[in-house]
Structures are given as structure tokens and as C-alpha cells.
PDB file of C-alpha atoms and ligand atoms in Angstrom:
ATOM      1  CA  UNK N 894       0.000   0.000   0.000  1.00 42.00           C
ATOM      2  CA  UNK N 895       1.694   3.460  -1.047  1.00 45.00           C
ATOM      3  CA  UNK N 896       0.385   6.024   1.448  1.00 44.00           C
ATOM      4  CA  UNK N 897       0.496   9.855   0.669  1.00 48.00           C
ATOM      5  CA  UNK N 898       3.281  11.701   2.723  1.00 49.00           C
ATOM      6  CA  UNK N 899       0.505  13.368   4.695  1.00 45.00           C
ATOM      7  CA  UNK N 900      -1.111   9.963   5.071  1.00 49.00           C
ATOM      8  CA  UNK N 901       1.784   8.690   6.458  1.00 49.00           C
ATOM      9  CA  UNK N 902       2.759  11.748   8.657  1.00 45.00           C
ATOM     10  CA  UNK N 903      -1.049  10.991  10.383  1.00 44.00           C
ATOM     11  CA  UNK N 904      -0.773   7.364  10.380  1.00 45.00           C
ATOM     12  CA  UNK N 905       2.835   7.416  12.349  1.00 45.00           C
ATOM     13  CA  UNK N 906       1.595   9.838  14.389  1.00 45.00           C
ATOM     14  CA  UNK N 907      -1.440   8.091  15.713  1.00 45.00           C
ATOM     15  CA  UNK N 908       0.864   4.973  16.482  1.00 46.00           C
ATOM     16  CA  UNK N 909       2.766   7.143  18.675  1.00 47.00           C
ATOM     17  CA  UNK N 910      -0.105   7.844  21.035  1.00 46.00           C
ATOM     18  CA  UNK N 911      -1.549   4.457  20.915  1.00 48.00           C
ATOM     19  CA  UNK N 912       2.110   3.689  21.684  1.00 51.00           C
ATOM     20  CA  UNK N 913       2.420   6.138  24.456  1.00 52.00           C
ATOM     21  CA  UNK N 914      -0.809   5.305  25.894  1.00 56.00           C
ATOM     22  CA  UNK N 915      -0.020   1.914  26.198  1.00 64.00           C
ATOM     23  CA  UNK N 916       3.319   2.427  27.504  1.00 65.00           C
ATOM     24  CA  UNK N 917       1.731   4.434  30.666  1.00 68.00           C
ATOM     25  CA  UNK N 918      -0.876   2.429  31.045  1.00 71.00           C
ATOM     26  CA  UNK N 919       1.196  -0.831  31.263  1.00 68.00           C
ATOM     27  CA  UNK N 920       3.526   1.146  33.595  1.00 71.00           C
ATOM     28  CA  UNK N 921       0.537   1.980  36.136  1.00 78.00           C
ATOM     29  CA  UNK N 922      -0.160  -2.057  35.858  1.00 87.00           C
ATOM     30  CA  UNK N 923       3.472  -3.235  37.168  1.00 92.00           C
ATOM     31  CA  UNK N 924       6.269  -2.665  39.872  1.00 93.00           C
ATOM     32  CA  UNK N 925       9.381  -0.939  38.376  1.00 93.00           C
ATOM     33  CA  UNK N 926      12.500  -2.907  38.349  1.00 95.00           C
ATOM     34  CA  UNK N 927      15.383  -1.449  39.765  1.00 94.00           C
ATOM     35  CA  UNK N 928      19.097  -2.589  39.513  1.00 94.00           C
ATOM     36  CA  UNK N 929      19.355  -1.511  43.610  1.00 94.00           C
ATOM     37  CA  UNK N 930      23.002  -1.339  43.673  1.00 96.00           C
ATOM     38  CA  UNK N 931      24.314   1.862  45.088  1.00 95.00           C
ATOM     39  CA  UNK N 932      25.702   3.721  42.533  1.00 95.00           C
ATOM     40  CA  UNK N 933      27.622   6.945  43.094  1.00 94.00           C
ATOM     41  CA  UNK N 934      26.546  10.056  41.171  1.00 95.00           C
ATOM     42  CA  UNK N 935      28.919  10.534  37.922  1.00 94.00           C
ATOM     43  CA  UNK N 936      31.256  13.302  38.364  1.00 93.00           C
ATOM     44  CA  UNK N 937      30.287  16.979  36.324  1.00 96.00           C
ATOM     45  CA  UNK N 938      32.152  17.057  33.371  1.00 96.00           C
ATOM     46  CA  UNK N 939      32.169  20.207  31.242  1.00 97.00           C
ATOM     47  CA  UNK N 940      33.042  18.656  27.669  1.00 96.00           C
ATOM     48  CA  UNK N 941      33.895  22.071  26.385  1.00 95.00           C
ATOM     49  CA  UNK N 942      34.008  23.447  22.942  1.00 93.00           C
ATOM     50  CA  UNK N 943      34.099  20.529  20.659  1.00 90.00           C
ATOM     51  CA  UNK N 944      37.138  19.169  20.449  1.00 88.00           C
ATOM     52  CA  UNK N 945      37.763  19.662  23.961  1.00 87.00           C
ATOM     53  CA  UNK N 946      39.196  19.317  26.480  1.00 97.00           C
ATOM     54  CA  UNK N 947      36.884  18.528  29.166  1.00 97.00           C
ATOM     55  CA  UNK N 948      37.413  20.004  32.452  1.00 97.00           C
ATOM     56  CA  UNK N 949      38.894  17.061  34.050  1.00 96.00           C
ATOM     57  CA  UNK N 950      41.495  16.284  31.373  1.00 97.00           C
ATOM     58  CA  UNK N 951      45.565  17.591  31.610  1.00 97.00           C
ATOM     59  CA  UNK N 952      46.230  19.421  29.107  1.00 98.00           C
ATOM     60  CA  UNK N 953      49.718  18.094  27.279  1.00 98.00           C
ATOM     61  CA  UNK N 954      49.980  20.614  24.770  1.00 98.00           C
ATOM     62  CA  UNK N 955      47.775  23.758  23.710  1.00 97.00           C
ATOM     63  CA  UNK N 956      49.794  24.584  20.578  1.00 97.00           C
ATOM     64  CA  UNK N 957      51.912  27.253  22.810  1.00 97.00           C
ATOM     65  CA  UNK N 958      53.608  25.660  25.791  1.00 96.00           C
ATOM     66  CA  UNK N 959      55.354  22.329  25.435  1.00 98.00           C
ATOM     67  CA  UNK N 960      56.352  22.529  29.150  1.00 97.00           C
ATOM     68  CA  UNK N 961      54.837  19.378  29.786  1.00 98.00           C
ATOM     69  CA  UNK N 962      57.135  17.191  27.612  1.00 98.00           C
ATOM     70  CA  UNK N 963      60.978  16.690  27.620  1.00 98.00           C
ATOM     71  CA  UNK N 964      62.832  17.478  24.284  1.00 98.00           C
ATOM     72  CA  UNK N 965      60.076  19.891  23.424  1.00 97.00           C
ATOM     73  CA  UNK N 966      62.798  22.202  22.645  1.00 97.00           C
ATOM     74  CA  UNK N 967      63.450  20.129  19.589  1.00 97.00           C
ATOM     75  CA  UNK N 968      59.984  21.364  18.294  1.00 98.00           C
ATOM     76  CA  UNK N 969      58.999  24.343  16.364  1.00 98.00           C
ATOM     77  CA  UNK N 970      56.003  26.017  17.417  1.00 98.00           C
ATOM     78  CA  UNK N 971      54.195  28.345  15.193  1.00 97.00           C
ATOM     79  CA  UNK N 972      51.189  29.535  14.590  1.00 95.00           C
ATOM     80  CA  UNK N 973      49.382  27.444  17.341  1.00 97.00           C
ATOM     81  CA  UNK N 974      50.645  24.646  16.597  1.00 98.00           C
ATOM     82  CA  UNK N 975      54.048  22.207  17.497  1.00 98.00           C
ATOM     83  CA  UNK N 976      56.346  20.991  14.105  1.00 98.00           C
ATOM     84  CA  UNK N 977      57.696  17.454  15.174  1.00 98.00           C
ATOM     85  CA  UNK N 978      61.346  17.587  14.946  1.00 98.00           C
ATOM     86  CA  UNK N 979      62.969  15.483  17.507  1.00 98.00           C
ATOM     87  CA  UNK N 980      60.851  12.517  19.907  1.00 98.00           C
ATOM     88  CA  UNK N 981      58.984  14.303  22.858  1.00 98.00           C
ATOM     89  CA  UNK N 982      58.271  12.674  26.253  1.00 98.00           C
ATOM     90  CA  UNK N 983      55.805  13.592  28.536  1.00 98.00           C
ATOM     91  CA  UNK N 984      56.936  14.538  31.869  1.00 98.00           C
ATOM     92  CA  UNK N 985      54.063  12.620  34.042  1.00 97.00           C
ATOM     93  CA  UNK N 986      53.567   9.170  33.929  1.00 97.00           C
ATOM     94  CA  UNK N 987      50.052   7.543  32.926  1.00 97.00           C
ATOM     95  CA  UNK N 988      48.345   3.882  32.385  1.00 97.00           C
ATOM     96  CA  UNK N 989      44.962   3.715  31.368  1.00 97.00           C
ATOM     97  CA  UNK N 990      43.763   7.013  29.794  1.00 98.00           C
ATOM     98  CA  UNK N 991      41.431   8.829  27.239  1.00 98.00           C
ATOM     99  CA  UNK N 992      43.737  10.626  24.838  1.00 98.00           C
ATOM    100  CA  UNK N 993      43.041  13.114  22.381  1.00 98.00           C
ATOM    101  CA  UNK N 994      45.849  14.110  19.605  1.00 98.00           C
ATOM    102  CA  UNK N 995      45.479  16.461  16.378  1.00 98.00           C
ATOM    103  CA  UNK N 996      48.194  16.064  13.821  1.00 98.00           C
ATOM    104  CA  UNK N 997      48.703  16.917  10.417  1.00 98.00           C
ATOM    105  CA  UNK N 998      51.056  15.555   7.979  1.00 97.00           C
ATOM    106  CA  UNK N 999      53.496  18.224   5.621  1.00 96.00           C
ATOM    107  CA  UNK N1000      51.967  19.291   2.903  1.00 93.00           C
ATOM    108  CA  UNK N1001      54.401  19.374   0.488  1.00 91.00           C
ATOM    109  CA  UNK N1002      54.768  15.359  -0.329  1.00 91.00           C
ATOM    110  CA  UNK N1003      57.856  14.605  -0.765  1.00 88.00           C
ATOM    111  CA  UNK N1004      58.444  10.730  -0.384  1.00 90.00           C
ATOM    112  CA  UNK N1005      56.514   7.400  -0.026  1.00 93.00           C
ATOM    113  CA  UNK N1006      55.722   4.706   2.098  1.00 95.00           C
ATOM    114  CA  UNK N1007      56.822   4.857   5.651  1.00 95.00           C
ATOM    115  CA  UNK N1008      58.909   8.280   4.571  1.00 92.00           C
ATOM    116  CA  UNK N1009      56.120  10.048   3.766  1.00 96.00           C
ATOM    117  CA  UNK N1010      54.288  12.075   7.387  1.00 96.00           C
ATOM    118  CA  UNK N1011      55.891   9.195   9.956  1.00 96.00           C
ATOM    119  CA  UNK N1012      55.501  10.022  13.726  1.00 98.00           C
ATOM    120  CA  UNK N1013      53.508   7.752  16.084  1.00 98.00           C
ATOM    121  CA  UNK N1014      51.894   7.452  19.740  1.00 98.00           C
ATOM    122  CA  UNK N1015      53.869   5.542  21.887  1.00 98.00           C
ATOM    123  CA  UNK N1016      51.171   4.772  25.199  1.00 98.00           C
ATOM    124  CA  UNK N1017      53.380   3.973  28.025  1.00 98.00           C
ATOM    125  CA  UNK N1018      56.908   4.585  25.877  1.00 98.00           C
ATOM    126  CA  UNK N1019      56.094   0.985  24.295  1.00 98.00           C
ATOM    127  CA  UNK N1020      52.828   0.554  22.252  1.00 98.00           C
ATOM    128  CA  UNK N1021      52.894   2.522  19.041  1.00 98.00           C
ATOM    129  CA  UNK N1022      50.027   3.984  17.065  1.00 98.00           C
ATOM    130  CA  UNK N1023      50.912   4.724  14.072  1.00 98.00           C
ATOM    131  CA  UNK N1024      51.130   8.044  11.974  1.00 98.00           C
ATOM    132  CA  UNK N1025      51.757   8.125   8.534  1.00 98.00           C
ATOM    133  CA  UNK N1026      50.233  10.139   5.651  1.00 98.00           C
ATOM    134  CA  UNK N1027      48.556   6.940   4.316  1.00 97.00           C
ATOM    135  CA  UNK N1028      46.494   9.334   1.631  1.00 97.00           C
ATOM    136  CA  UNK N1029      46.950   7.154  -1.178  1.00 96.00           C
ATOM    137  CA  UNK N1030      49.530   6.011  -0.229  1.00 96.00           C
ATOM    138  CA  UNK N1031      50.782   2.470  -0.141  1.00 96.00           C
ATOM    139  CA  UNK N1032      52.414   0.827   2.473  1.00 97.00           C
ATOM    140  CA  UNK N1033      52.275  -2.741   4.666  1.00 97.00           C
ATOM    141  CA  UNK N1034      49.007  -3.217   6.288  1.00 98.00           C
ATOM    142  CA  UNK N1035      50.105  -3.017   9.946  1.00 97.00           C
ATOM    143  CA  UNK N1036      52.391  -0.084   9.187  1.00 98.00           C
ATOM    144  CA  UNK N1037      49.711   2.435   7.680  1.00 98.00           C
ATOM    145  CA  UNK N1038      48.223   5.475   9.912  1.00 98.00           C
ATOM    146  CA  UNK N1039      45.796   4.127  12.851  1.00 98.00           C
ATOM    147  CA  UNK N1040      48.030   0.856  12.690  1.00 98.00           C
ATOM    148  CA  UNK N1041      48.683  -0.447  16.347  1.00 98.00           C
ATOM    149  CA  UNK N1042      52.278  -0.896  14.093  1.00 98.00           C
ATOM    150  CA  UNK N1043      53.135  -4.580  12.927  1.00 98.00           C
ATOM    151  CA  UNK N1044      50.193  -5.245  14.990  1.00 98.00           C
ATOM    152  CA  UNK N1045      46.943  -4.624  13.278  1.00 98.00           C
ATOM    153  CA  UNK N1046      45.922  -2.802  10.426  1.00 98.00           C
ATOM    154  CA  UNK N1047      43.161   0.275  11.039  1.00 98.00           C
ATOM    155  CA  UNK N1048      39.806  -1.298  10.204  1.00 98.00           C
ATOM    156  CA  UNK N1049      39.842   1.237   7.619  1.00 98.00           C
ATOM    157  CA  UNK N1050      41.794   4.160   5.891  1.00 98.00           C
ATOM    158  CA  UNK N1051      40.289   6.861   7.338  1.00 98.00           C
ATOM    159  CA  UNK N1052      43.075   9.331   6.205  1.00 98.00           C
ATOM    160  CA  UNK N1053      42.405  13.159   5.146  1.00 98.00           C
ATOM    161  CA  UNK N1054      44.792  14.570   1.961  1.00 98.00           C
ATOM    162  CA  UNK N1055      47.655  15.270   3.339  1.00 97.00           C
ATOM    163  CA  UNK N1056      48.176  19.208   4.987  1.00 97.00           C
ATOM    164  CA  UNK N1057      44.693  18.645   6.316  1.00 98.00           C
ATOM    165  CA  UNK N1058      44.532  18.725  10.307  1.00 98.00           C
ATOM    166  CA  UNK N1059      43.355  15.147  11.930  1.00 98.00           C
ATOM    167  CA  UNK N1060      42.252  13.763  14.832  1.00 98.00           C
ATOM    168  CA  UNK N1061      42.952  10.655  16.965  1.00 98.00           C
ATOM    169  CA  UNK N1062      40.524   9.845  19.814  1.00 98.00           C
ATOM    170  CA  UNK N1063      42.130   6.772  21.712  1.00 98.00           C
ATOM    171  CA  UNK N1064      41.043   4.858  24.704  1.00 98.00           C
ATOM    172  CA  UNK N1065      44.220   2.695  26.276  1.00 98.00           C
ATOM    173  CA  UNK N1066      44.139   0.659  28.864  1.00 98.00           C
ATOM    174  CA  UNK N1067      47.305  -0.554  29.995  1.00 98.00           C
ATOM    175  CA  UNK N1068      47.960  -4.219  30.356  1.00 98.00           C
ATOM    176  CA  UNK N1069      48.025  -5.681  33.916  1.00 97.00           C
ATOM    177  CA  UNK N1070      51.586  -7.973  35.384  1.00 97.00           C
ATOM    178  CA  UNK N1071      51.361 -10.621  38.485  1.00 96.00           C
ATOM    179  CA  UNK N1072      53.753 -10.005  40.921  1.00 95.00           C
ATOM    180  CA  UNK N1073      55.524 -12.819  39.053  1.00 96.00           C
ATOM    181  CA  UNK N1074      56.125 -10.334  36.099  1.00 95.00           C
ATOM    182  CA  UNK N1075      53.706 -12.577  34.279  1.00 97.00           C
ATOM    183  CA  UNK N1076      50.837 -11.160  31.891  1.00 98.00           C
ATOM    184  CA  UNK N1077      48.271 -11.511  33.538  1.00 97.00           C
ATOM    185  CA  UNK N1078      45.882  -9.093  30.892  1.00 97.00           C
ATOM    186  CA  UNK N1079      46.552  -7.918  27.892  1.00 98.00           C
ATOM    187  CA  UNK N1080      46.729  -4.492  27.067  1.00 98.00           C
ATOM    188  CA  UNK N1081      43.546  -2.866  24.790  1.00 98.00           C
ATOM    189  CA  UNK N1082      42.966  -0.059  22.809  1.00 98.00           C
ATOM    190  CA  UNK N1083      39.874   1.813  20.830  1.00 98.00           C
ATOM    191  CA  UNK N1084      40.903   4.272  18.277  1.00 98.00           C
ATOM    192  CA  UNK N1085      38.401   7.192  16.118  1.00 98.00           C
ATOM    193  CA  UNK N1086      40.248   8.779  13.398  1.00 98.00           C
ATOM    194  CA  UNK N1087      38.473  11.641  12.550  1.00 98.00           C
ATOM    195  CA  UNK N1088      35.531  10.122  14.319  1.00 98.00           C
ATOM    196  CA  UNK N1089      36.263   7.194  12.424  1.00 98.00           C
ATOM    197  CA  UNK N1090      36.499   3.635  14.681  1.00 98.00           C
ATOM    198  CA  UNK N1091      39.620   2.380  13.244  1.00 98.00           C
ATOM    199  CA  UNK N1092      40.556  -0.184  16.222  1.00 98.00           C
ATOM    200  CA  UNK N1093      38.242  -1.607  18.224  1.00 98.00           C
ATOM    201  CA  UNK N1094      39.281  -2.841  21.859  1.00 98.00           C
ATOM    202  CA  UNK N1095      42.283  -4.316  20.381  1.00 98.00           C
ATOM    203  CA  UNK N1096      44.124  -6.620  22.592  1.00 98.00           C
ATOM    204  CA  UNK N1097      47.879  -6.161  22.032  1.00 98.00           C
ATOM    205  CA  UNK N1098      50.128  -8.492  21.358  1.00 98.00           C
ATOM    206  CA  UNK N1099      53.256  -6.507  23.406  1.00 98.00           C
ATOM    207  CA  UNK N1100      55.693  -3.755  23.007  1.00 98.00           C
ATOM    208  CA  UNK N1101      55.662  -2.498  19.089  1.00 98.00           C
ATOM    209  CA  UNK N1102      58.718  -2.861  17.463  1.00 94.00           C
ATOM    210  CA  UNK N1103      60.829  -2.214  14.058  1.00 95.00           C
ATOM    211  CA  UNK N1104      63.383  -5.032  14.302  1.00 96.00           C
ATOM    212  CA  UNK N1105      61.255  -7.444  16.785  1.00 96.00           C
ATOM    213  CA  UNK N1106      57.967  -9.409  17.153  1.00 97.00           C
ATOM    214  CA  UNK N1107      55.973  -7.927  19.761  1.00 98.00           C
ATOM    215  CA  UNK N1108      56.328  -9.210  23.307  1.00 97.00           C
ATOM    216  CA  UNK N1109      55.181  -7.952  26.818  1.00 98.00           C
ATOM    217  CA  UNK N1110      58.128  -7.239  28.759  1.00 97.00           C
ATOM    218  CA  UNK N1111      56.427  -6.156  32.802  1.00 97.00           C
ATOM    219  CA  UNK N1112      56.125  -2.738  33.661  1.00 97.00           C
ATOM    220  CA  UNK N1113      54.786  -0.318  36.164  1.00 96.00           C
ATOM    221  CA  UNK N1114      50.618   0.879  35.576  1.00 95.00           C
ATOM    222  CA  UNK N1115      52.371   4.209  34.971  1.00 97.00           C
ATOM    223  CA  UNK N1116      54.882   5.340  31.955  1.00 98.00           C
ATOM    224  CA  UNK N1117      55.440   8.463  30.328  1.00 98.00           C
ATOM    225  CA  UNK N1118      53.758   8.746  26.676  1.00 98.00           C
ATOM    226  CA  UNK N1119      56.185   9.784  24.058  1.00 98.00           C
ATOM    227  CA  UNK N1120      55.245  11.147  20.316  1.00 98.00           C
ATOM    228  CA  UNK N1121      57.896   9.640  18.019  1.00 98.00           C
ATOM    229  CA  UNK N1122      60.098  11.757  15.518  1.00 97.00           C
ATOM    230  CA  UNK N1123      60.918   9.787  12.359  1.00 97.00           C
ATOM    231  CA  UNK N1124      62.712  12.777  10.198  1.00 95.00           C
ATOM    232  CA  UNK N1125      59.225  14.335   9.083  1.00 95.00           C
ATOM    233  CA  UNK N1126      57.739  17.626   9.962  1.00 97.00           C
ATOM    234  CA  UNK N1127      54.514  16.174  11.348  1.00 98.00           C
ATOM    235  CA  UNK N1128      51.972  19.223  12.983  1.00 98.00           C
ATOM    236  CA  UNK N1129      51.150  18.740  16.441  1.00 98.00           C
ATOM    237  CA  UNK N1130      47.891  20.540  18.301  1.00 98.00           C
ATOM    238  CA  UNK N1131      45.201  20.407  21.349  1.00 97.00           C
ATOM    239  CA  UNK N1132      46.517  17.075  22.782  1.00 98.00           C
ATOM    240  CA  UNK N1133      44.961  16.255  26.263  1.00 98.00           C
ATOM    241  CA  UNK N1134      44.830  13.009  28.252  1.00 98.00           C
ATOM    242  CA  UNK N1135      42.135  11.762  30.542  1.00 97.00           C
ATOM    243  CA  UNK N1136      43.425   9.812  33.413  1.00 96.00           C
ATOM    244  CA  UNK N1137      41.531   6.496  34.476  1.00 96.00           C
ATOM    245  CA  UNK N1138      43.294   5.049  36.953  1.00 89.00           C
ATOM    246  CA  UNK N1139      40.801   4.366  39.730  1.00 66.00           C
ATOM    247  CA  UNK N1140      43.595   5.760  42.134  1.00 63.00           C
ATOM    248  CA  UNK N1141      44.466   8.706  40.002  1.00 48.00           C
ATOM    249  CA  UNK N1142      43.091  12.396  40.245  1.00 46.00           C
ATOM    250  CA  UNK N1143      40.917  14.324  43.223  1.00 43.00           C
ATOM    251  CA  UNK N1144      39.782  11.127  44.836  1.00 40.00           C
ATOM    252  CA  UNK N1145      36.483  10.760  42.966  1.00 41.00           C
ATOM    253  CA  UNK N1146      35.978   7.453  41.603  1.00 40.00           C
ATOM    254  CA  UNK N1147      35.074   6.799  38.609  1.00 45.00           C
ATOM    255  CA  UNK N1148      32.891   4.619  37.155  1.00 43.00           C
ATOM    256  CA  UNK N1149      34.733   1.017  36.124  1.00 42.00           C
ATOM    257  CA  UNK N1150      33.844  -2.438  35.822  1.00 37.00           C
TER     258      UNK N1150
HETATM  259 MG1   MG J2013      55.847   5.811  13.340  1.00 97.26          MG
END
């Protein structure tokens, strides 16, 4: 049956209220359920402009001040924003963590493959995500932008043209060591690229490495997070980490399984 637009409009709204109706009327008729567990009241967050940060993040890097890093004097900073010219290493230490990064590879393209817009996250000084300008441009799987590298490929190339500014939106959690020094859970990470889900609570396999397969080698919950120089003037802007360590912050828990 092809209804008329208006038709339609009418029809859809008259199943609403008979839906409604129903609804409150079979909610008068029974007891609410009610998971009963005592749940403290979620912390006030003000996300801020979009973008952020939110007002409980630590801000790592405005595009001004690259106080909170060591080797930051290595960097350029220009008009608000950091050029990537030697490794930088941030000077607090963090485990699991929201982190938000805005990069931008040069313009001018002027090699290929891994030479063309390298740099990388390294979570806890070991587990590298990948930058690369991967705009058309080839490369191995696990060693393209949003790669956890030699890891895991992004689920897909969610690259802008090179020049153009990005963003990563990563959720890390760091992986867990028995007093043994035995794994005892593997690290995970969630990556948007652009708003993009490139990885989706992927379980590492260990440290990321060039030369090496990747192996877990234990370490404190806490390391410093570097940003990796590979001989390319990769843009850096508005990075800022959220700390989730249950034991971290102004003694307000938050909410974990
Ligand atoms: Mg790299």
C-alpha cells in the first residue's frame, strides 16, 4: 500500500499515542525494576568546545607551551601549533587514559611509504600507534596510519589529503603484570580517526617494534607517553589526556567495571 506523505505523517503519528498510551498504562499495571546497587553520582564534566578538552582532562599541549614534555625544545612552534622535529616525552607518567591528539602531515609530499608524514603514539613509551600520511599512499598493512604498528591494520583508511589537520581519539588501557612479572591481561585499545572507529578494543600483542615481534616485557601501571620523531615535519595541536586510573586524580571514583 503506497500512502500519501501526509497519510503517512497521520498514520505514524497516531501509532505514537496508541504507543504512548499503552506504555503508561502498562507502567501503572506493574512494579518498576530497579538494579538496587548503590551507585555513586557521575562526576560533572564540562566537555567544552568541541574538540575539547573537558574540564577534568591535563592538558599536554595547547599549541603554545610544550612545558609538559621533555625534548620539546626540539619542536617548532608556530602559529598554534608544534612541528615534530625530535621525539617528545611527557613529563608525568600515565596507564589507562582517554587521549586526544590532532596532527597533520606536511603538505608538500615529498616521499613514499613509511617516509612520507611518519611520527607515532607511543602509550606507556612501548605501544605505538601509528602516523603516517597513508592518503593514497601504499604501504604494509600493519604499518599504515591508525596501525597499532606490525600489529593490526586500522579497520579502515580513514586518512584526510595530506596538509589537512586530523584527529585521533584513543582509549588505552594498559595491560596488567602478576607479581611474578607474568601477563596476567593484555593491554587494549579503541581508536576514532576523525571520528572514524579504526581499532576496536584491540588486545595487544606486546611492546611495538621495528626489528622485533611484539612481546610484553612487565612494567609499572604508569609510563610516560612519548610522540615519536621519524625525520618528518609532522603538525602537532590540542593534545589532552584523561586519566583512568581508579587511584588517580581528586579522589572521585570513577565509574569502572
Ligand atoms: Mg611511526
Amino acid at each position: 500500500m503506497i500512502l500519501s506523505s501526509a497519510r503517512r505523517a497521520t498514520t505514524f503519528a497516531g501509532l505514537a499515542i496508541i504507543m504512548t498510551g499503552s506504555l503508561t498504562a502498562f507502567s501503572a499495571l506493574v512494579d518498576e525494576w530497579k538494579s538496587g546497587l548503590d551507585w555513586p553520582e557521575p562526576v560533572v564534566v564540562d566537555p567544552g568546545p568541541v574538540g575539547g578538552p573537558p574540564s577534568d582532562a591535563i592538558v599536554l599541549f595547547d599549541g603554545t607551551d610544550l612545558s609538559q614534555w621533555k625534548g620539546g625544545e626540539n619542536w617548532t612552534l608556530e602559529d598554534g601549533y608544534g612541528i615534530c622535529g625530535g621525539t617528545i616525552t611527557s613529563k608525568q607518567a600515565f596507564g589507562d587514559c582517554q587521549l586526544h591528539v590532532e596532527f597533520a602531515s606536511p603538505s608538500e609530499v615529498e616521499s613514499s611509504g613509511q617516509g612520507r608524514g611518519n611520527s607515532g603514539i607511543y602509550l606507556m613509551g612501548r605501544y605505538e600507534l601509528q602516523i603516517l600520511d597513508s592518503y593514497e599512499n601504499g604501504t604494509y598493512f600493519d604499518g599504515q596510519c591508525g596501525s597499532i604498528y606490525k600489529q593490526r591494520p586500522p579497520m579502515v583508511n580513514a586518512c584526510r589529503p595530506p596538509g589537512e589537520w586530523q584527529t585521533y581519539d584513543i582509549i588505552f588501557k594498559g595491560p596488567r603484570f602478576g607479581e611474578d612479572g607474568a601477563l596476567t591481561s593484555p593491554a587494549t585499545i579503541t581508536v576514532l580517526q576523525n571520528g572514524v572507529l579504526i581499532q576496536d578494543h584491540f588486545e595487544l600483542q606486546g611492546g611495538t617494534s621495528y626489528y622485533r615481534p611484539p612481546e610484553y616485557t612487565a612494567h609499572g601501571p604508569r609510563a610516560p607517553l612519548s610522540i615519536q620523531y621519524h625525520n618528518d615535519a609532522v603538525r602537532f595541536r590540542n593534545i589532552w589526556i584523561r586519566d583512568l586510573m581508579p587511584e588517580s586524580g581528586d579522589g572521585t571514583a570513577r565509574m569502572q567495571e
